[in-house]
PDB file of C-alpha atoms in Angstrom:
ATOM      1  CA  UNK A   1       4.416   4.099  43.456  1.00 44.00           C
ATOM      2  CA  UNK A   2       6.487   1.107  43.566  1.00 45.00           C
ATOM      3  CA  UNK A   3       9.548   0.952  46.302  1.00 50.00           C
ATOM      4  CA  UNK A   4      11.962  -1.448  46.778  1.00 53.00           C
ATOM      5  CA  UNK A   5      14.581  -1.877  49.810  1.00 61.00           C
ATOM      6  CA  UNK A   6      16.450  -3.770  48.257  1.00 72.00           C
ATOM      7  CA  UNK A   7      19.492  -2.523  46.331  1.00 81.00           C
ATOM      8  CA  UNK A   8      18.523  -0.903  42.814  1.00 85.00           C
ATOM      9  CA  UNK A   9      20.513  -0.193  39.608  1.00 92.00           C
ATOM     10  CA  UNK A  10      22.993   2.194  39.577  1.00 94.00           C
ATOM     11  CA  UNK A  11      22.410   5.126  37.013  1.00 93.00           C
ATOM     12  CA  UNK A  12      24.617   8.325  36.083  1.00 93.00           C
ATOM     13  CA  UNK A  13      22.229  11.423  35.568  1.00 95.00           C
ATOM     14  CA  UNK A  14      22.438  15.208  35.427  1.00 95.00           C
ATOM     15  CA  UNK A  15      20.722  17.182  38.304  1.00 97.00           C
ATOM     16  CA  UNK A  16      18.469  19.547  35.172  1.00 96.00           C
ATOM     17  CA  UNK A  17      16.530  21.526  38.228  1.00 96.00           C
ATOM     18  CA  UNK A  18      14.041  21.081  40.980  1.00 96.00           C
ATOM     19  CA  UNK A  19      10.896  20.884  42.156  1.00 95.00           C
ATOM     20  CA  UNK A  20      10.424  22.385  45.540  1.00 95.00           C
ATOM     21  CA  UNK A  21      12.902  20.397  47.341  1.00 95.00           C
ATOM     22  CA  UNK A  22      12.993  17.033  44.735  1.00 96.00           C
ATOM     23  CA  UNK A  23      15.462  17.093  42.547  1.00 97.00           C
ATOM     24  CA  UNK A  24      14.741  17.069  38.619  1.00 96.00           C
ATOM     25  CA  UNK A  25      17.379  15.159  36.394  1.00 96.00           C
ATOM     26  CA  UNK A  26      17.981  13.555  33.041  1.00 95.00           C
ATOM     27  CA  UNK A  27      18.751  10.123  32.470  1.00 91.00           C
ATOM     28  CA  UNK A  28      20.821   9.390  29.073  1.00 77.00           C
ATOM     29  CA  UNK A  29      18.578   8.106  26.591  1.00 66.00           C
ATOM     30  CA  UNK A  30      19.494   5.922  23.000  1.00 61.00           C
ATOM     31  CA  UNK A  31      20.720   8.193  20.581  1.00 61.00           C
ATOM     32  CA  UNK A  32      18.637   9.958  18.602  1.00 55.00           C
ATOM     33  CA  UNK A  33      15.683   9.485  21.381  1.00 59.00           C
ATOM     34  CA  UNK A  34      13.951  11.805  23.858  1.00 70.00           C
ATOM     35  CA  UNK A  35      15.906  12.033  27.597  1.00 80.00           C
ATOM     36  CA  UNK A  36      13.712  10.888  30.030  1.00 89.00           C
ATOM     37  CA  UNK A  37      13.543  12.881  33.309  1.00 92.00           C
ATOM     38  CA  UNK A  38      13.314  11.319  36.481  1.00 94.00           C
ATOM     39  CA  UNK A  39      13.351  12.526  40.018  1.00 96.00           C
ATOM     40  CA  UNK A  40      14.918  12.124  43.215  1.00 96.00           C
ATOM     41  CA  UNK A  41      12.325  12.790  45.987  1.00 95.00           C
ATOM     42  CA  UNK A  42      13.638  15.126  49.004  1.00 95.00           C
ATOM     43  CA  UNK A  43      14.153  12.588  51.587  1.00 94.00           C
ATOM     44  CA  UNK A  44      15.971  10.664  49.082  1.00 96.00           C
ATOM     45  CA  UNK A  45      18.564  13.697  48.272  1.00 96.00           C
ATOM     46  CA  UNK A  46      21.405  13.330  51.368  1.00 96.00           C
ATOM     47  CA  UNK A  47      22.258  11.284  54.650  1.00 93.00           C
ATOM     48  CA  UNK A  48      22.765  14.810  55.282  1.00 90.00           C
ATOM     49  CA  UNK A  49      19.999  16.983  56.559  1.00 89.00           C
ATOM     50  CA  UNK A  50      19.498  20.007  54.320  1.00 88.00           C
ATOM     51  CA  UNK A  51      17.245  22.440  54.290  1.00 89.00           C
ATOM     52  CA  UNK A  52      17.259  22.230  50.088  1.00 94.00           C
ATOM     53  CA  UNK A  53      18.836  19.913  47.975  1.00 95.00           C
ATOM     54  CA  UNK A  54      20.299  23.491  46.040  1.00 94.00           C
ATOM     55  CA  UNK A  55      23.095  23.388  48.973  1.00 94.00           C
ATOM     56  CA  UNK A  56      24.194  19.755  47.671  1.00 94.00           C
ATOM     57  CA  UNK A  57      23.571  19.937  44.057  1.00 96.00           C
ATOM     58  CA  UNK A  58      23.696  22.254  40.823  1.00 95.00           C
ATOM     59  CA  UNK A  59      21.909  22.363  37.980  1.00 96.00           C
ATOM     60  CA  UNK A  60      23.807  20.179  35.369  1.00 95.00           C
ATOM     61  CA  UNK A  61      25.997  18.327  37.558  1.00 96.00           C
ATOM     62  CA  UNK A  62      26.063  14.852  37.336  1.00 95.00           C
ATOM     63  CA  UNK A  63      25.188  12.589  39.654  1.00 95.00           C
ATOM     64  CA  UNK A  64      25.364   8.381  40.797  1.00 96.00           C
ATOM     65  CA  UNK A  65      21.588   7.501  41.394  1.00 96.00           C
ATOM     66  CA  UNK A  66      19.935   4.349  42.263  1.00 96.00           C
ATOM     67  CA  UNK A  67      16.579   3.734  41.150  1.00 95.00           C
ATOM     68  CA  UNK A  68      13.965   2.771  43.892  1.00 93.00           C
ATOM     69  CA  UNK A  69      10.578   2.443  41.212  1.00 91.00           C
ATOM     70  CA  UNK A  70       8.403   4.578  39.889  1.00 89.00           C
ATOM     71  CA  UNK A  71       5.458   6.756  40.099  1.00 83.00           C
ATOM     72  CA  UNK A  72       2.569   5.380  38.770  1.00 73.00           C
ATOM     73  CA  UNK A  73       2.211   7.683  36.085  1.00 76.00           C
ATOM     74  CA  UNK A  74       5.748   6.078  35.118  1.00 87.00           C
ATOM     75  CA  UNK A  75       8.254   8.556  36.130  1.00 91.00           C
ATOM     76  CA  UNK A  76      11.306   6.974  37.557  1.00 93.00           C
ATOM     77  CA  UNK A  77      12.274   7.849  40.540  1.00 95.00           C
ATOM     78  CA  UNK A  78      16.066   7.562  42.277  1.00 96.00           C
ATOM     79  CA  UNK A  79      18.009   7.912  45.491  1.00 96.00           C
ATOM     80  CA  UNK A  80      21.436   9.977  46.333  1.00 97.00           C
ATOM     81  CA  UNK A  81      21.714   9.355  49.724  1.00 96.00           C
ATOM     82  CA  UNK A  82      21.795   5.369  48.535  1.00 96.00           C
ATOM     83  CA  UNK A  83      25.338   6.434  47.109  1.00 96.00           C
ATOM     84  CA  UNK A  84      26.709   9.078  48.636  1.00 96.00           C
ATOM     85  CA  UNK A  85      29.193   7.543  50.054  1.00 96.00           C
ATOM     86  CA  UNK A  86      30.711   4.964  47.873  1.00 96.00           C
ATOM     87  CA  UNK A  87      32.625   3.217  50.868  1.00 97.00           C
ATOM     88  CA  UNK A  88      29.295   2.589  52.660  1.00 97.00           C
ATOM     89  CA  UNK A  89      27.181   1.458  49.608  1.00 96.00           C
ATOM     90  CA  UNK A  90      30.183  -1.435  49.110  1.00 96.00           C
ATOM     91  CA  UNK A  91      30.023  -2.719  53.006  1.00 97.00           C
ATOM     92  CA  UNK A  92      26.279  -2.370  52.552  1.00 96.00           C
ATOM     93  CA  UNK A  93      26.442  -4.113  49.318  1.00 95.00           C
ATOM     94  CA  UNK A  94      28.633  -6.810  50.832  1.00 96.00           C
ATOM     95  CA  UNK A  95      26.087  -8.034  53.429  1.00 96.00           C
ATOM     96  CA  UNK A  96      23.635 -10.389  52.432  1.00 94.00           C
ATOM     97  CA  UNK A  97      20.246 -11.320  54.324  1.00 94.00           C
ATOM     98  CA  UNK A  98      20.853 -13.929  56.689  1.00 96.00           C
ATOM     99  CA  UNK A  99      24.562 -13.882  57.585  1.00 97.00           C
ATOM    100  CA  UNK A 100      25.720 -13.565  60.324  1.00 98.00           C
ATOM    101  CA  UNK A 101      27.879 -10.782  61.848  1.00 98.00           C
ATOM    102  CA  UNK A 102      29.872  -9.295  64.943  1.00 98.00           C
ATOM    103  CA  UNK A 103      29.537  -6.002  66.765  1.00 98.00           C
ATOM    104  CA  UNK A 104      29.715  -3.701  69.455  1.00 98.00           C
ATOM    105  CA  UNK A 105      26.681  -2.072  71.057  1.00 98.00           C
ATOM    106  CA  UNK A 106      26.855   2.181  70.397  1.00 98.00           C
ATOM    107  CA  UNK A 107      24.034   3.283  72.104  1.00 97.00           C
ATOM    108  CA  UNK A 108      20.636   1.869  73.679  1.00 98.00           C
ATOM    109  CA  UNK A 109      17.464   4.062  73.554  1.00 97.00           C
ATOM    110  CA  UNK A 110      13.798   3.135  73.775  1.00 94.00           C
ATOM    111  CA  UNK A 111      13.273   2.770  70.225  1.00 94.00           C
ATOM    112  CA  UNK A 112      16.102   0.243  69.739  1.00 96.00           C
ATOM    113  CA  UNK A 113      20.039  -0.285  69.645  1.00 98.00           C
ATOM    114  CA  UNK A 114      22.519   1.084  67.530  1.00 98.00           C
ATOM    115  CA  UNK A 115      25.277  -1.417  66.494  1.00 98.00           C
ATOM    116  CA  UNK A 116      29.254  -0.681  65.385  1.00 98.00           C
ATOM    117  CA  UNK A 117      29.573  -3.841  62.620  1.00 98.00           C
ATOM    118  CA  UNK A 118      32.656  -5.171  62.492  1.00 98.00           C
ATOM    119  CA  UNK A 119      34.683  -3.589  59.593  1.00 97.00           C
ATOM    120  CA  UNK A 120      32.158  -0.856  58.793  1.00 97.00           C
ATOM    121  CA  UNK A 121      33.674   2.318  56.995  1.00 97.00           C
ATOM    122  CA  UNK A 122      35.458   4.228  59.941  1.00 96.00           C
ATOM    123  CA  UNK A 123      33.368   7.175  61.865  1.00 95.00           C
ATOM    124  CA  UNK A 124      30.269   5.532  60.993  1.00 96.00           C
ATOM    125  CA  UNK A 125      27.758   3.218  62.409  1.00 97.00           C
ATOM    126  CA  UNK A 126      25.754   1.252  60.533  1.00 98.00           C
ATOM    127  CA  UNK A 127      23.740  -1.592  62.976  1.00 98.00           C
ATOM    128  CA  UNK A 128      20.025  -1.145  64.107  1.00 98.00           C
ATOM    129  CA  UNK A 129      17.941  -3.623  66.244  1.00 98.00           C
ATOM    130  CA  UNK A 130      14.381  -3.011  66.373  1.00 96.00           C
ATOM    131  CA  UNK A 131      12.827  -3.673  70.257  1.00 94.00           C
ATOM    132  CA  UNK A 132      11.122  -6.974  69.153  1.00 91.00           C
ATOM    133  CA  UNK A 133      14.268  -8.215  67.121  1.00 96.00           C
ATOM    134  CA  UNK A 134      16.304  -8.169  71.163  1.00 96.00           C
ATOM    135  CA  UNK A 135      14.935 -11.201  72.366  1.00 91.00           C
ATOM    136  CA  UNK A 136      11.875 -13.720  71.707  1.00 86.00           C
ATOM    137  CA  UNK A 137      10.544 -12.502  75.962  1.00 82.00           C
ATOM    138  CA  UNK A 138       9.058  -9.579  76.407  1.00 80.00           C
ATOM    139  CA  UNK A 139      10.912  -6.647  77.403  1.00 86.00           C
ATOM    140  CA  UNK A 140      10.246  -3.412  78.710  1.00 88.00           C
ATOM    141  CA  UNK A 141      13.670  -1.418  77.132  1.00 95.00           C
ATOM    142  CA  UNK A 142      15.876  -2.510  75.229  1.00 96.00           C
ATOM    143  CA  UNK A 143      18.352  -1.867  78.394  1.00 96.00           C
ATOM    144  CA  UNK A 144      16.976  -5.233  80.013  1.00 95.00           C
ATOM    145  CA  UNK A 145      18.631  -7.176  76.765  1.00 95.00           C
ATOM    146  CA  UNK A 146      21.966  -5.084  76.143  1.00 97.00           C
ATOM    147  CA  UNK A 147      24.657  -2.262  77.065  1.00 97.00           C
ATOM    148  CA  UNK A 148      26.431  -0.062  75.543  1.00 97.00           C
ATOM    149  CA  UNK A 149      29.766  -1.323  74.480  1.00 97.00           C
ATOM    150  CA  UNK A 150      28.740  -4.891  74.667  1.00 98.00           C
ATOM    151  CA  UNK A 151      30.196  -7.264  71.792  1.00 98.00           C
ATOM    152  CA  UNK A 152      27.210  -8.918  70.187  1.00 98.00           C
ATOM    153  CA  UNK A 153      26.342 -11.609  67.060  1.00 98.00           C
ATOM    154  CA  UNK A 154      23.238 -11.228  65.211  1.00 98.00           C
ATOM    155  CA  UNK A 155      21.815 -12.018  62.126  1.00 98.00           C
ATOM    156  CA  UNK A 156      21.262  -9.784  59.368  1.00 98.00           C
ATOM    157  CA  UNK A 157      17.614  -8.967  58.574  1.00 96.00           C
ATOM    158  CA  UNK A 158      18.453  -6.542  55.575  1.00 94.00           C
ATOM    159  CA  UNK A 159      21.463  -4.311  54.287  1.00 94.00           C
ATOM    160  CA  UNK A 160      19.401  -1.190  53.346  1.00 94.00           C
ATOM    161  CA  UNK A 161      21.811   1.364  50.877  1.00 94.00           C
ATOM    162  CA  UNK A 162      19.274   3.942  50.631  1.00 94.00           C
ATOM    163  CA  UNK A 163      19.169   4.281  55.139  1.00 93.00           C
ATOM    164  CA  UNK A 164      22.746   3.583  55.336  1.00 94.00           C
ATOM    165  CA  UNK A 165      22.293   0.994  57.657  1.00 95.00           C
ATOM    166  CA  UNK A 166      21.992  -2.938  58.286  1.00 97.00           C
ATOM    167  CA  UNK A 167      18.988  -4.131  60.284  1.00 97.00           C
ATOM    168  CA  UNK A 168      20.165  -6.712  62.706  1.00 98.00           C
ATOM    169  CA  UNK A 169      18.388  -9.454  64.864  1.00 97.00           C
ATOM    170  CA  UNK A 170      19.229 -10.636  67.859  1.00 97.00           C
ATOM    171  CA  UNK A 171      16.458 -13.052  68.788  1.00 93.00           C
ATOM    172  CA  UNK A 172      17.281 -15.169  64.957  1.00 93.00           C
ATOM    173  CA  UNK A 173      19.787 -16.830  66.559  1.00 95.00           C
ATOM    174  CA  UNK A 174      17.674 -17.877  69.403  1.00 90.00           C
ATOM    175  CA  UNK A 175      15.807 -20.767  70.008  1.00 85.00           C
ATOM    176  CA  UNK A 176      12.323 -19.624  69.549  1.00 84.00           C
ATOM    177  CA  UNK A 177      10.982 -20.525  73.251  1.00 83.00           C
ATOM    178  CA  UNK A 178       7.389 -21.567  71.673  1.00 83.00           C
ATOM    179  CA  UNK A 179       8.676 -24.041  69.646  1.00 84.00           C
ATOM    180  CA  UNK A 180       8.575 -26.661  72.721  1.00 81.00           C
ATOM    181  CA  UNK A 181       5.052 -25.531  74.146  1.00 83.00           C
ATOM    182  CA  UNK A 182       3.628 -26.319  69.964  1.00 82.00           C
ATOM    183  CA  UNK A 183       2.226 -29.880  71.173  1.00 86.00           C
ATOM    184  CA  UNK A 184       1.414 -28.777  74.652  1.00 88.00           C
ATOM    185  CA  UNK A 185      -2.000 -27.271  73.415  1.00 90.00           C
ATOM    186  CA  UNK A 186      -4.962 -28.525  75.747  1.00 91.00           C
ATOM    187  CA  UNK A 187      -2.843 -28.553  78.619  1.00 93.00           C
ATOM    188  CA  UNK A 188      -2.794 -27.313  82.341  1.00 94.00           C
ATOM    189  CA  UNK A 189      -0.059 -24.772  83.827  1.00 93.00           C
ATOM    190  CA  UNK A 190       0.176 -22.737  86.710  1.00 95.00           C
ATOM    191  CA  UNK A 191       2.248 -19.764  86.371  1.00 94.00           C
ATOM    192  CA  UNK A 192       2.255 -16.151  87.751  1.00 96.00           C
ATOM    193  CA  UNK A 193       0.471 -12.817  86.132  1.00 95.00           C
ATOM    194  CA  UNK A 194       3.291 -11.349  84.972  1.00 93.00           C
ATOM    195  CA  UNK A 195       1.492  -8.277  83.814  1.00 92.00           C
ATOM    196  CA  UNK A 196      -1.934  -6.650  83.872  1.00 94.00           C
ATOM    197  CA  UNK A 197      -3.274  -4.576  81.243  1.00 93.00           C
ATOM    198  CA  UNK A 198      -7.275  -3.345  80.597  1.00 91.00           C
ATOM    199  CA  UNK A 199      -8.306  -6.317  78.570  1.00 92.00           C
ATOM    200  CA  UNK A 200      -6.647  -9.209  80.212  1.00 94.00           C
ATOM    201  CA  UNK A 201      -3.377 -10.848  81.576  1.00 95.00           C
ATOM    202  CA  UNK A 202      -0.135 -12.140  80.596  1.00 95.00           C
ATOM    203  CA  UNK A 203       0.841 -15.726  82.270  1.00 95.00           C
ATOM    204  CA  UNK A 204       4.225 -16.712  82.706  1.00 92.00           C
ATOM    205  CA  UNK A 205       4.399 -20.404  81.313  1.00 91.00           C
ATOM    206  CA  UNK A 206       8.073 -21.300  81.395  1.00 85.00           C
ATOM    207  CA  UNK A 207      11.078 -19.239  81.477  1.00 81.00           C
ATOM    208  CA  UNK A 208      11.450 -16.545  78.698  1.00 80.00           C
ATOM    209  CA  UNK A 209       7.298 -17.464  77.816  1.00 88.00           C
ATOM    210  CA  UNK A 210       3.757 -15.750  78.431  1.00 91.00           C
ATOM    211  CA  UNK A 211       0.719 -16.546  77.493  1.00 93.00           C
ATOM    212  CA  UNK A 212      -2.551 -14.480  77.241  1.00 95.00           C
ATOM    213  CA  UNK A 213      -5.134 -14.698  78.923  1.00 95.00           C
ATOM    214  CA  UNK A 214      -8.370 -12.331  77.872  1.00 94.00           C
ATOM    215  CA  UNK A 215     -10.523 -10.735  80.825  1.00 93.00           C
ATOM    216  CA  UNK A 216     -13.416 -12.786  79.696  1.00 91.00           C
ATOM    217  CA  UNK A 217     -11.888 -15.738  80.726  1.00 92.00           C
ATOM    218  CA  UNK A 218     -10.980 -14.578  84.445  1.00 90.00           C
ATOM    219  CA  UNK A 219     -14.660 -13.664  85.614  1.00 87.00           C
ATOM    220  CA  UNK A 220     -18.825 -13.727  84.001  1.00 84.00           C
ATOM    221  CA  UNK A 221     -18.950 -10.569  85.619  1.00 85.00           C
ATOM    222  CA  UNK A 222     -18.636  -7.038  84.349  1.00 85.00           C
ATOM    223  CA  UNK A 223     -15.266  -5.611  85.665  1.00 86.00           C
ATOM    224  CA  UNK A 224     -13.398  -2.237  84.404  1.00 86.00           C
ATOM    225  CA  UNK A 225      -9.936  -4.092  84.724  1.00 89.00           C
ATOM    226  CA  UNK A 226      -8.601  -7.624  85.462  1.00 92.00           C
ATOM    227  CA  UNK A 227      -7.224  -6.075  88.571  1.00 91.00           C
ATOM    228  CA  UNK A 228     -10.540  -6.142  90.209  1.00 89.00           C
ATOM    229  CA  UNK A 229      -9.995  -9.636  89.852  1.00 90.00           C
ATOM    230  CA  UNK A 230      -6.257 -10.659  90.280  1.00 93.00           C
ATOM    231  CA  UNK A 231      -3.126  -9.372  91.498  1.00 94.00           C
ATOM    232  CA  UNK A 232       0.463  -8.878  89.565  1.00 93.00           C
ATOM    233  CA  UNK A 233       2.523 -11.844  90.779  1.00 94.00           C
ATOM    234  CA  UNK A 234      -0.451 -13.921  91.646  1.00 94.00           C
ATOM    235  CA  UNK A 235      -0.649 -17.337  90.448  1.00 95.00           C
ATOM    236  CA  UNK A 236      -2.889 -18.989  88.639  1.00 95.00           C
ATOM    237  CA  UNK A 237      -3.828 -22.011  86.424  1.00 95.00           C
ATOM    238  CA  UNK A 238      -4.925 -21.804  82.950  1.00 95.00           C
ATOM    239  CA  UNK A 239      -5.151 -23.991  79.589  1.00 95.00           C
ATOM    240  CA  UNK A 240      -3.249 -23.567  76.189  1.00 94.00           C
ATOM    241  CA  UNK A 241      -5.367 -22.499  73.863  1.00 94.00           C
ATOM    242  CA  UNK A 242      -3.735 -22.002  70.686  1.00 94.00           C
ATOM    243  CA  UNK A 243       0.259 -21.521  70.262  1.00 91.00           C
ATOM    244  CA  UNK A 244       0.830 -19.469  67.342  1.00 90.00           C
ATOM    245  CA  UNK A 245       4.151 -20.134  65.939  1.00 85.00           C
ATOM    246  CA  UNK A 246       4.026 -17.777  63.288  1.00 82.00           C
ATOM    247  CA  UNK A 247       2.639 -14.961  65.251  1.00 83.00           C
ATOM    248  CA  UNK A 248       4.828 -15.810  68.332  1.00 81.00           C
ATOM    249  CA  UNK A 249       1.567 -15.707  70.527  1.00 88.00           C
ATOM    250  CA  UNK A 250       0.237 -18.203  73.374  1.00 93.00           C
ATOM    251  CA  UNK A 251      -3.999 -17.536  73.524  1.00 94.00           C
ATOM    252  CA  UNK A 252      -4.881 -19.218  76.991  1.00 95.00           C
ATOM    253  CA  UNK A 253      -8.074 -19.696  78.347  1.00 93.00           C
ATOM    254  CA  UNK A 254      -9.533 -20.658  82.008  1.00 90.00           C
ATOM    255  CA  UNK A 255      -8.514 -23.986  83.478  1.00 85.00           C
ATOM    256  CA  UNK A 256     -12.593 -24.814  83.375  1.00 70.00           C
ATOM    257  CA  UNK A 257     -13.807 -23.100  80.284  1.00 47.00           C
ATOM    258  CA  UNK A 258     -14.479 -19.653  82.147  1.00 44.00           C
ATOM    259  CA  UNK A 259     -14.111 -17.790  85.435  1.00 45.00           C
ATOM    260  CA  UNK A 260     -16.907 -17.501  88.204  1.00 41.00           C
TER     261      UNK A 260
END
C-alpha cells in the first residue's frame, strides 16, 4: 500500500456502505464512465473513537476525504478524520516543516509531551514531542527537560492532518553537542560512568555528552556485567573512537587498545 503523511488531495465522495468497520464510498467519475469505489480504512474514519463508523456515517451521505494512496491492487484509499474538523485541517495546513513556533507545555508523560501551539483552534491541542526530540543528552523522562505549563519554542518536524497534530522538536534548535567533539577523534578524556547497562558503559565526555564504551573494551576477561568491573560515578579514561554525527553516537574504546 502506499501512505503518505503528508497532506493529500481533497475529494468529495458518498459513504455507498461498509466493510466491517471501513467505510465503502464512490468517488465521481467523468461522465459517461464507471464510479470508482474507494475506501476509508477504520482507523482512518474519526478523531473520535467509535465502535463502527455506522454511528458517524450513512449510506449515501457525502463526505470531504483526503486520499492517503492506494492498495496495491489499486483501490484508493482516503481519510475522514484528516478533515473532520475543517478549523484544524487549516492551522494544520498552515504549518510548514521547519518553522518555528511558540507554546505552552499541557501535559508530560513517559512517552512524550503534549504541546498547546500558539493560535491552535480553541479546546484543542495539537503539539507532540517525541522523548528523543527533548534534548540532544540523554534523559530518563521527559520531566528532567520540561513542566507542565512551561512556554516553549520548537521547531516543527511535521504538521500531520490525518493525527490532528504537529510533531515538534525541541533539541532542532539546539546546538548539537557532538558537533565540537567531530575532530577530537583519537583523543584521551577522563570522564565519569554515567550509566551501566549489560553490554557496556556510557562515559560522560563534556557537559550534555556520553560516549560508549562496549564491555570488551573494559576487561579480556569473561564478566556477566561491566559492574564486576566498574562502579556508576567512577572515573575513567578512554579514547574517541568514532563520533557519529549522523547517528548522534560517540563509540569509545580503552585508553590502551583494551582492558586487563
Amino acid at each position: 500500500m502506499a501512505d503518505q503523511l503528508q497532506p493529500g488531495p481533497v475529494r468529495t465522495v458518498e459513504v455507498v456502505g461498509f466493510d466491517g468497520a471501513d467505510v465503502l464510498v464512490s468517488l465521481t467519475a467523468p461522465e459517461g464512465a464507471n464510479s470508482e469505489i474507494g475506501r476509508i480504512p477504520s482507523h482512518e474514519v474519526s478523531l473520535r473513537r467509535t465502535e463502527h463508523p455506522s454511528a458517524i456515517f450513512q449510506v449515501g451521505q457525502e463526505v470531504e476525504a483526503e486520499e492517503i494512496g492506494r492498495w496495491r491492487e489499486g483501490q484508493l484509499l482516503l481519510s475522514a478524520r484528516a478533515c473532520e474538523i475543517p478549523a484544524l485541517r487549516s492551522f494544520l495546513l498552515s504549518i510548514e516543516e521547519g518553522q518555528v513556533v511558540t507554546g505552552t507545555v499541557a501535559g508530560v508523560h513517559n512517552f512524550g509531551v503534549f504541546v498547546h501551539v500558539d493560535g491552535e483552534p480553541d479546546g484543542l491541542c495539537t503539539g507532540f514531542i517525541r522523548g528523543p526530540e527533548l534534548a540532544w543528552s540523554r534523559i530518563d523522562h521527559p520531566s528532567e527537560a520540561v513542566e507542565a505549563g512551561q512556554r516553549i519554542t520548537a521547531e516543527v518536524i511535521m504538521p500531520e492532518t490525518r493525527s490532528g497534530q504537529v510533531t515538534l522538536s525541541l533539541k532542532a534548535l539546539q546546538e548539537d553537542p557532538l558537533v565540537r567533539l567531530a575532530d577530537h577523534v583519537g583523543r584521551l578524556v577522563t570522564g565519569p560512568i554515567t550509566k551501566i547497562v549489560s553490554f557496556g558503559v556510557f562515559v560522560e565526555l563534556a557537559p550534555d555528552v556520553e560516549g560508549f564504551l562496549h564491555l570488551s573494551e573494559l576487561t579480556n576477561e569473561p564478566v556477566e556485567t561491566p559492574a564486576h568491573v566498574v562502579g556508576e560515578g567512577e572515573l575513567i579514561t578512554v579514547e574517541i573512537a568514532e563520533v557519529d554525527l549522523r547517528r548522534h553516537r560517540v563509540r569509545l574504546c580503552a585508553a590502551e587498545g583494551r582492558g586487563t
